[in-house]
Amino acid sequence: MKTLYLHIGTPKTGTTSLQNFCYSNREIFEKFGYCYPILPFKYFGKRLDRNALFLNGVVYNEKGKRDLEEEERRMQAGFDMVREAFERFDNVFLSDEAVWMTGFRRKSDVWKRLREESEKGGYTVKIVVYLRRQDEFVESWWNQRVKIDIIKYNTMKWEEFLAEAAEDSMPDYYSCLSIIAGELGKENIIVRRFARSEFEEGSIQHDFMNVIGLGWSEEFVLPEEKENLNARLKGNAIEVKRVINTIPELGWADNHFFRSVALMDTKVAGEQYPSTMFSEEEARAYVQRFEESNRKVVEEYIKDGRPLFSDKYSDLPKWEPDNPYLYEDVIRFMAISDRKLLNRVTALENGNRKKAKEIRELRGQITELKKQIQKLEAKTDKLDEQHKQLKEKLKHPFKTVARKVTKQ
């Protein structure tokens, strides 16, 4: 049976590490009859290893407006490429965490499209989703929005976000899964808890390989994780970045620069003021809102009789804006920014000096070439004169011979 495994997140459940792993091992997967295809579509600011982006990626035209026709063209082309992959492999798998949210909002027809395309292509769709306890999920999602995005969420204070936007992350898991099941069937939804203690071998990579039926191989390579790979901001670093986001006309390049500064500051900030946005009491109350939803997820999808999530909550203090370390973090943030800018200026100056040296060397080479050209021109003139003399002699060969005889 041909099977398409679609990993849809949720966001902030180790998706970057998992996609990096899949991208690095795609050739090995093919030896076992599994394909992790890398599609040719590019989306601004998105990595190629997120190979399910054709299901939900946004495309803009030259005027900066959303290009719905191009989005549809890519979606259909993506499905065609999946169907072509099934001509060689029995198992194809895709991954993109944004499908979790967009599949219930601006791309709400994606589940229907998946069903229709699978019926036409003769394969089964299996949805794989990792769920994180709701308090941790929404806090991490807010942190990510402030850290990376240039959208309305990235300037929201935590309380504003919780009141106005937290539900956009779809924390009612059962309701979301029910929508997917309505098109693809409950039997085709694989739900996993996002917790290291729940993973096979304590690794999400091992766990996912087992989920899709491939299992683990000694041939697989775990890529070396880059430092701060999608790391969250800690302590006051998140608040400093949020305030910076309120600067008018903050562009992507500016955002990237200040994000890098925040990530440099976050280790010290987190050690100096370890904290969370929820107090323990608030976190418990928030998760309590989804008690019935979580119970149904276990009963209808996981079916192991255990609670969906751990009842152990963080004992860190709730972050407070008047904490005594904010002043220090602002100074440190400014110092890191100044140092990075100074490094850039120094690099540019060094680059300019290097270019100036190269220009001087090129000018010296040009001068030397000019001298060589002048010498060649002199030689050419001499050869031209000799050529003329030779022609003259050839016009009067008898006179020339007579002169030579006379001279002798």
C-alpha positions as a Python dict, from the first residue, in 0.01 Angstrom:
ca = {
    (1, 'M'): (0, 0, 0),
    (2, 'K'): (136, 340, -98),
    (3, 'T'): (133, 590, 191),
    (4, 'L'): (192, 963, 215),
    (5, 'Y'): (297, 1060, 567),
    (6, 'L'): (231, 1430, 629),
    (7, 'H'): (396, 1572, 941),
    (8, 'I'): (207, 1890, 1037),
    (9, 'G'): (386, 1996, 1355),
    (10, 'T'): (251, 2143, 1567),
    (11, 'P'): (482, 2445, 1571),
    (12, 'K'): (748, 2446, 1844),
    (13, 'T'): (770, 2070, 1869),
    (14, 'G'): (1121, 2009, 1738),
    (15, 'T'): (1022, 2047, 1374),
    (16, 'T'): (1340, 2230, 1269),
    (17, 'S'): (1563, 1953, 1403),
    (18, 'L'): (1345, 1685, 1248),
    (19, 'Q'): (1336, 1851, 905),
    (20, 'N'): (1711, 1908, 915),
    (21, 'F'): (1757, 1538, 988),
    (22, 'C'): (1524, 1431, 705),
    (23, 'Y'): (1696, 1660, 456),
    (24, 'S'): (2040, 1524, 548),
    (25, 'N'): (1934, 1159, 518),
    (26, 'R'): (1703, 1168, 216),
    (27, 'E'): (1937, 959, -1),
    (28, 'I'): (1961, 692, 269),
    (29, 'F'): (1582, 684, 305),
    (30, 'E'): (1549, 597, -63),
    (31, 'K'): (1750, 278, -8),
    (32, 'F'): (1469, 165, 223),
    (33, 'G'): (1187, 262, -14),
    (34, 'Y'): (1106, 598, 148),
    (35, 'C'): (1121, 937, -25),
    (36, 'Y'): (1159, 1278, 137),
    (37, 'P'): (1136, 1492, -179),
    (38, 'I'): (1282, 1841, -199),
    (39, 'L'): (1050, 2044, -420),
    (40, 'P'): (1171, 2336, -635),
    (41, 'F'): (945, 2602, -485),
    (42, 'K'): (1105, 2886, -292),
    (43, 'Y'): (927, 3092, -26),
    (44, 'F'): (1080, 3403, 125),
    (45, 'G'): (1251, 3329, 454),
    (46, 'K'): (1157, 2958, 448),
    (47, 'R'): (1392, 2662, 436),
    (48, 'L'): (1383, 2410, 151),
    (49, 'D'): (1370, 2117, 396),
    (50, 'R'): (1013, 2221, 479),
    (51, 'N'): (895, 2023, 179),
    (52, 'A'): (521, 2049, 250),
    (53, 'L'): (518, 2427, 208),
    (54, 'F'): (338, 2393, -124),
    (55, 'L'): (28, 2306, 79),
    (56, 'N'): (17, 2637, 263),
    (57, 'G'): (293, 2872, 145),
    (58, 'V'): (206, 3231, 57),
    (59, 'V'): (333, 3380, -270),
    (60, 'Y'): (345, 3752, -354),
    (61, 'N'): (357, 3909, -698),
    (62, 'E'): (581, 4195, -812),
    (63, 'K'): (336, 4448, -666),
    (64, 'G'): (356, 4287, -322),
    (65, 'K'): (6, 4142, -340),
    (66, 'R'): (-79, 3783, -266),
    (67, 'D'): (-74, 3573, -584),
    (68, 'L'): (-350, 3316, -535),
    (69, 'E'): (-313, 3176, -887),
    (70, 'E'): (55, 3101, -830),
    (71, 'E'): (-22, 2944, -494),
    (72, 'E'): (-274, 2714, -661),
    (73, 'R'): (-30, 2632, -942),
    (74, 'R'): (234, 2533, -689),
    (75, 'M'): (-8, 2326, -487),
    (76, 'Q'): (-115, 2129, -791),
    (77, 'A'): (246, 2095, -911),
    (78, 'G'): (343, 1972, -564),
    (79, 'F'): (75, 1704, -571),
    (80, 'D'): (191, 1602, -919),
    (81, 'M'): (548, 1564, -789),
    (82, 'V'): (425, 1353, -498),
    (83, 'R'): (240, 1130, -743),
    (84, 'E'): (557, 1099, -952),
    (85, 'A'): (752, 1002, -638),
    (86, 'F'): (507, 718, -581),
    (87, 'E'): (606, 575, -918),
    (88, 'R'): (942, 487, -758),
    (89, 'F'): (862, 456, -387),
    (90, 'D'): (586, 307, -174),
    (91, 'N'): (629, 565, 101),
    (92, 'V'): (661, 941, 67),
    (93, 'F'): (677, 1182, 360),
    (94, 'L'): (643, 1557, 388),
    (95, 'S'): (682, 1803, 674),
    (96, 'D'): (577, 2157, 752),
    (97, 'E'): (458, 2278, 1090),
    (98, 'A'): (260, 2571, 948),
    (99, 'V'): (3, 2328, 804),
    (100, 'W'): (-131, 2291, 1159),
    (101, 'M'): (-255, 2651, 1173),
    (102, 'T'): (-313, 2741, 809),
    (103, 'G'): (-510, 2419, 760),
    (104, 'F'): (-783, 2559, 984),
    (105, 'R'): (-778, 2915, 849),
    (106, 'R'): (-660, 3052, 512),
    (107, 'K'): (-596, 2704, 366),
    (108, 'S'): (-895, 2532, 523),
    (109, 'D'): (-957, 2328, 208),
    (110, 'V'): (-620, 2152, 234),
    (111, 'W'): (-764, 1842, 405),
    (112, 'K'): (-1020, 1802, 129),
    (113, 'R'): (-751, 1851, -136),
    (114, 'L'): (-536, 1587, 31),
    (115, 'R'): (-825, 1340, 23),
    (116, 'E'): (-909, 1414, -341),
    (117, 'E'): (-549, 1395, -459),
    (118, 'S'): (-485, 1073, -267),
    (119, 'E'): (-791, 915, -424),
    (120, 'K'): (-672, 1014, -771),
    (121, 'G'): (-316, 902, -698),
    (122, 'G'): (-409, 574, -533),
    (123, 'Y'): (-231, 634, -203),
    (124, 'T'): (-333, 677, 162),
    (125, 'V'): (-261, 993, 360),
    (126, 'K'): (-142, 953, 718),
    (127, 'I'): (-127, 1270, 928),
    (128, 'V'): (147, 1279, 1194),
    (129, 'V'): (117, 1543, 1466),
    (130, 'Y'): (307, 1601, 1790),
    (131, 'L'): (112, 1779, 2064),
    (132, 'R'): (263, 1994, 2336),
    (133, 'R'): (84, 2091, 2656),
    (134, 'Q'): (-116, 2405, 2581),
    (135, 'D'): (52, 2642, 2826),
    (136, 'E'): (398, 2554, 2692),
    (137, 'F'): (272, 2561, 2334),
    (138, 'V'): (117, 2909, 2334),
    (139, 'E'): (402, 3063, 2534),
    (140, 'S'): (658, 2918, 2295),
    (141, 'W'): (454, 3030, 1993),
    (142, 'W'): (434, 3389, 2124),
    (143, 'N'): (807, 3380, 2189),
    (144, 'Q'): (866, 3268, 1830),
    (145, 'R'): (644, 3540, 1686),
    (146, 'V'): (824, 3814, 1881),
    (147, 'K'): (1164, 3670, 1793),
    (148, 'I'): (1115, 3626, 1419),
    (149, 'D'): (808, 3771, 1256),
    (150, 'I'): (708, 4112, 1128),
    (151, 'I'): (336, 4075, 1189),
    (152, 'K'): (91, 4214, 1439),
    (153, 'Y'): (169, 3947, 1700),
    (154, 'N'): (532, 4047, 1729),
    (155, 'T'): (457, 4369, 1918),
    (156, 'M'): (192, 4226, 2151),
    (157, 'K'): (258, 4211, 2520),
    (158, 'W'): (206, 3866, 2666),
    (159, 'E'): (-128, 3957, 2825),
    (160, 'E'): (-253, 4107, 2496),
    (161, 'F'): (-148, 3800, 2305),
    (162, 'L'): (-314, 3565, 2549),
    (163, 'A'): (-640, 3763, 2531),
    (164, 'E'): (-648, 3832, 2156),
    (165, 'A'): (-435, 3589, 1960),
    (166, 'A'): (-348, 3272, 2153),
    (167, 'E'): (-648, 3088, 2008),
    (168, 'D'): (-504, 3143, 1659),
    (169, 'S'): (-246, 2877, 1745),
    (170, 'M'): (-531, 2625, 1763),
    (171, 'P'): (-474, 2494, 2119),
    (172, 'D'): (-806, 2303, 2118),
    (173, 'Y'): (-644, 1992, 1977),
    (174, 'Y'): (-949, 1768, 1965),
    (175, 'S'): (-1152, 2017, 1760),
    (176, 'C'): (-869, 2051, 1510),
    (177, 'L'): (-815, 1678, 1481),
    (178, 'S'): (-1187, 1628, 1428),
    (179, 'I'): (-1178, 1857, 1124),
    (180, 'I'): (-892, 1654, 975),
    (181, 'A'): (-1066, 1327, 1058),
    (182, 'G'): (-1378, 1448, 878),
    (183, 'E'): (-1187, 1430, 550),
    (184, 'L'): (-914, 1171, 608),
    (185, 'G'): (-1053, 948, 883),
    (186, 'K'): (-948, 903, 1247),
    (187, 'E'): (-760, 586, 1159),
    (188, 'N'): (-525, 793, 945),
    (189, 'I'): (-421, 1037, 1219),
    (190, 'I'): (-117, 952, 1430),
    (191, 'V'): (-94, 1160, 1748),
    (192, 'R'): (225, 1169, 1953),
    (193, 'R'): (303, 1348, 2277),
    (194, 'F'): (582, 1604, 2250),
    (195, 'A'): (800, 1511, 2546),
    (196, 'R'): (1147, 1362, 2548),
    (197, 'S'): (1032, 1096, 2793),
    (198, 'E'): (774, 983, 2534),
    (199, 'F'): (1014, 957, 2240),
    (200, 'E'): (1173, 635, 2126),
    (201, 'E'): (1532, 646, 2254),
    (202, 'G'): (1457, 995, 2389),
    (203, 'S'): (1494, 1134, 2037),
    (204, 'I'): (1228, 1286, 1812),
    (205, 'Q'): (1423, 1163, 1508),
    (206, 'H'): (1411, 803, 1632),
    (207, 'D'): (1048, 847, 1727),
    (208, 'F'): (940, 983, 1389),
    (209, 'M'): (1123, 710, 1197),
    (210, 'N'): (930, 451, 1398),
    (211, 'V'): (602, 637, 1351),
    (212, 'I'): (629, 620, 971),
    (213, 'G'): (726, 253, 981),
    (214, 'L'): (1084, 294, 868),
    (215, 'G'): (1255, 234, 1199),
    (216, 'W'): (1607, 337, 1288),
    (217, 'S'): (1918, 251, 1090),
    (218, 'E'): (2282, 283, 1187),
    (219, 'E'): (2329, 447, 847),
    (220, 'F'): (2129, 752, 952),
    (221, 'V'): (2328, 1062, 1031),
    (222, 'L'): (2227, 1305, 1302),
    (223, 'P'): (2343, 1644, 1169),
    (224, 'E'): (2538, 1855, 1412),
    (225, 'E'): (2296, 2108, 1551),
    (226, 'K'): (2392, 2466, 1487),
    (227, 'E'): (2426, 2681, 1794),
    (228, 'N'): (2100, 2853, 1886),
    (229, 'L'): (1910, 2657, 1619),
    (230, 'N'): (1565, 2813, 1655),
    (231, 'A'): (1638, 2882, 2024),
    (232, 'R'): (1381, 3069, 2228),
    (233, 'L'): (1448, 3403, 2392),
    (234, 'K'): (1478, 3397, 2770),
    (235, 'G'): (1458, 3638, 3060),
    (236, 'N'): (1431, 4000, 2952),
    (237, 'A'): (1564, 3933, 2601),
    (238, 'I'): (1211, 3868, 2475),
    (239, 'E'): (1077, 4197, 2613),
    (240, 'V'): (1367, 4400, 2470),
    (241, 'K'): (1308, 4242, 2127),
    (242, 'R'): (932, 4305, 2152),
    (243, 'V'): (988, 4675, 2219),
    (244, 'I'): (1232, 4700, 1929),
    (245, 'N'): (964, 4546, 1705),
    (246, 'T'): (749, 4856, 1765),
    (247, 'I'): (997, 5074, 1572),
    (248, 'P'): (818, 5201, 1260),
    (249, 'E'): (939, 5069, 923),
    (250, 'L'): (1139, 4787, 1079),
    (251, 'G'): (1234, 4574, 779),
    (252, 'W'): (1338, 4209, 747),
    (253, 'A'): (1709, 4293, 748),
    (254, 'D'): (1667, 4504, 1064),
    (255, 'N'): (1461, 4232, 1224),
    (256, 'H'): (1726, 3972, 1145),
    (257, 'F'): (1998, 4192, 1295),
    (258, 'F'): (1815, 4255, 1622),
    (259, 'R'): (1712, 3889, 1644),
    (260, 'S'): (2079, 3789, 1627),
    (261, 'V'): (2155, 4040, 1905),
    (262, 'A'): (1873, 3903, 2120),
    (263, 'L'): (1999, 3549, 2073),
    (264, 'M'): (2347, 3657, 2183),
    (265, 'D'): (2197, 3815, 2495),
    (266, 'T'): (1950, 3540, 2580),
    (267, 'K'): (2192, 3300, 2753),
    (268, 'V'): (2302, 3559, 3009),
    (269, 'A'): (1949, 3701, 3036),
    (270, 'G'): (1805, 3354, 3100),
    (271, 'E'): (2062, 3268, 3363),
    (272, 'Q'): (2027, 3606, 3533),
    (273, 'Y'): (1648, 3605, 3542),
    (274, 'P'): (1501, 3258, 3473),
    (275, 'S'): (1127, 3303, 3442),
    (276, 'T'): (813, 3206, 3251),
    (277, 'M'): (519, 3410, 3122),
    (278, 'F'): (266, 3193, 3309),
    (279, 'S'): (273, 3156, 3683),
    (280, 'E'): (217, 2794, 3785),
    (281, 'E'): (-139, 2877, 3889),
    (282, 'E'): (-211, 3051, 3558),
    (283, 'A'): (-61, 2766, 3357),
    (284, 'R'): (-277, 2508, 3535),
    (285, 'A'): (-587, 2721, 3484),
    (286, 'Y'): (-511, 2762, 3113),
    (287, 'V'): (-462, 2390, 3054),
    (288, 'Q'): (-776, 2320, 3256),
    (289, 'R'): (-974, 2495, 2981),
    (290, 'F'): (-882, 2208, 2748),
    (291, 'E'): (-929, 1920, 2991),
    (292, 'E'): (-1222, 1769, 2800),
    (293, 'S'): (-1052, 1821, 2463),
    (294, 'N'): (-734, 1653, 2586),
    (295, 'R'): (-927, 1360, 2732),
    (296, 'K'): (-1099, 1297, 2398),
    (297, 'V'): (-768, 1308, 2211),
    (298, 'V'): (-643, 1021, 2429),
    (299, 'E'): (-966, 822, 2405),
    (300, 'E'): (-1007, 848, 2029),
    (301, 'Y'): (-652, 874, 1893),
    (302, 'I'): (-382, 760, 2136),
    (303, 'K'): (-591, 505, 2328),
    (304, 'D'): (-338, 421, 2599),
    (305, 'G'): (-547, 534, 2897),
    (306, 'R'): (-286, 778, 3026),
    (307, 'P'): (-330, 1156, 3062),
    (308, 'L'): (-237, 1343, 2746),
    (309, 'F'): (16, 1561, 2929),
    (310, 'S'): (226, 1562, 3242),
    (311, 'D'): (88, 1734, 3552),
    (312, 'K'): (432, 1869, 3641),
    (313, 'Y'): (458, 2246, 3595),
    (314, 'S'): (751, 2483, 3604),
    (315, 'D'): (833, 2633, 3942),
    (316, 'L'): (1007, 2934, 3786),
    (317, 'P'): (869, 3275, 3879),
    (318, 'K'): (640, 3461, 3642),
    (319, 'W'): (820, 3729, 3440),
    (320, 'E'): (750, 4079, 3568),
    (321, 'P'): (822, 4403, 3378),
    (322, 'D'): (960, 4574, 3688),
    (323, 'N'): (1218, 4305, 3755),
    (324, 'P'): (1560, 4437, 3869),
    (325, 'Y'): (1749, 4298, 3566),
    (326, 'L'): (1573, 4474, 3280),
    (327, 'Y'): (1801, 4779, 3300),
    (328, 'E'): (2110, 4559, 3276),
    (329, 'D'): (1967, 4367, 2980),
    (330, 'V'): (1896, 4688, 2791),
    (331, 'I'): (2256, 4803, 2842),
    (332, 'R'): (2390, 4463, 2740),
    (333, 'F'): (2165, 4461, 2434),
    (334, 'M'): (2294, 4804, 2331),
    (335, 'A'): (2655, 4696, 2385),
    (336, 'I'): (2610, 4382, 2174),
    (337, 'S'): (2443, 4587, 1900),
    (338, 'D'): (2727, 4840, 1902),
    (339, 'R'): (2987, 4566, 1889),
    (340, 'K'): (2816, 4391, 1597),
    (341, 'L'): (2785, 4719, 1408),
    (342, 'L'): (3148, 4804, 1483),
    (343, 'N'): (3250, 4462, 1354),
    (344, 'R'): (3054, 4527, 1038),
    (345, 'V'): (3219, 4867, 990),
    (346, 'T'): (3563, 4714, 1053),
    (347, 'A'): (3487, 4438, 804),
    (348, 'L'): (3379, 4695, 547),
    (349, 'E'): (3691, 4903, 611),
    (350, 'N'): (3911, 4595, 580),
    (351, 'G'): (3723, 4503, 267),
    (352, 'N'): (3776, 4851, 126),
    (353, 'R'): (4147, 4838, 212),
    (354, 'K'): (4174, 4501, 46),
    (355, 'K'): (3995, 4631, -261),
    (356, 'A'): (4218, 4941, -266),
    (357, 'K'): (4525, 4716, -253),
    (358, 'E'): (4383, 4503, -535),
    (359, 'I'): (4318, 4818, -737),
    (360, 'R'): (4677, 4936, -684),
    (361, 'E'): (4807, 4597, -789),
    (362, 'L'): (4584, 4601, -1097),
    (363, 'R'): (4706, 4949, -1186),
    (364, 'G'): (5066, 4827, -1152),
    (365, 'Q'): (4986, 4534, -1379),
    (366, 'I'): (4824, 4770, -1629),
    (367, 'T'): (5135, 4993, -1626),
    (368, 'E'): (5358, 4691, -1685),
    (369, 'L'): (5131, 4573, -1966),
    (370, 'K'): (5150, 4917, -2126),
    (371, 'K'): (5532, 4896, -2119),
    (372, 'Q'): (5521, 4552, -2277),
    (373, 'I'): (5280, 4680, -2541),
    (374, 'Q'): (5516, 4968, -2621),
    (375, 'K'): (5805, 4724, -2662),
    (376, 'L'): (5593, 4504, -2885),
    (377, 'E'): (5491, 4806, -3091),
    (378, 'A'): (5860, 4902, -3134),
    (379, 'K'): (5940, 4548, -3243),
    (380, 'T'): (5646, 4555, -3482),
    (381, 'D'): (5767, 4884, -3633),
    (382, 'K'): (6113, 4736, -3681),
    (383, 'L'): (5971, 4426, -3843),
    (384, 'D'): (5756, 4644, -4070),
    (385, 'E'): (6069, 4833, -4182),
    (386, 'Q'): (6255, 4510, -4247),
    (387, 'H'): (5956, 4380, -4438),
    (388, 'K'): (5954, 4692, -4659),
    (389, 'Q'): (6324, 4657, -4728),
    (390, 'L'): (6279, 4293, -4819),
    (391, 'K'): (5998, 4376, -5058),
    (392, 'E'): (6214, 4640, -5222),
    (393, 'K'): (6494, 4392, -5276),
    (394, 'L'): (6257, 4138, -5421),
    (395, 'K'): (6136, 4395, -5678),
    (396, 'H'): (6490, 4427, -5825),
    (397, 'P'): (6658, 4089, -5767),
    (398, 'F'): (6926, 4128, -6042),
    (399, 'K'): (7038, 4467, -5914),
    (400, 'T'): (7062, 4324, -5569),
    (401, 'V'): (7273, 4033, -5683),
    (402, 'A'): (7493, 4265, -5892),
    (403, 'R'): (7559, 4488, -5595),
    (404, 'K'): (7661, 4194, -5387),
    (405, 'V'): (7895, 4068, -5664),
    (406, 'T'): (8043, 4414, -5709),
    (407, 'K'): (8105, 4444, -5339),
    (408, 'Q'): (8287, 4115, -5342),
}
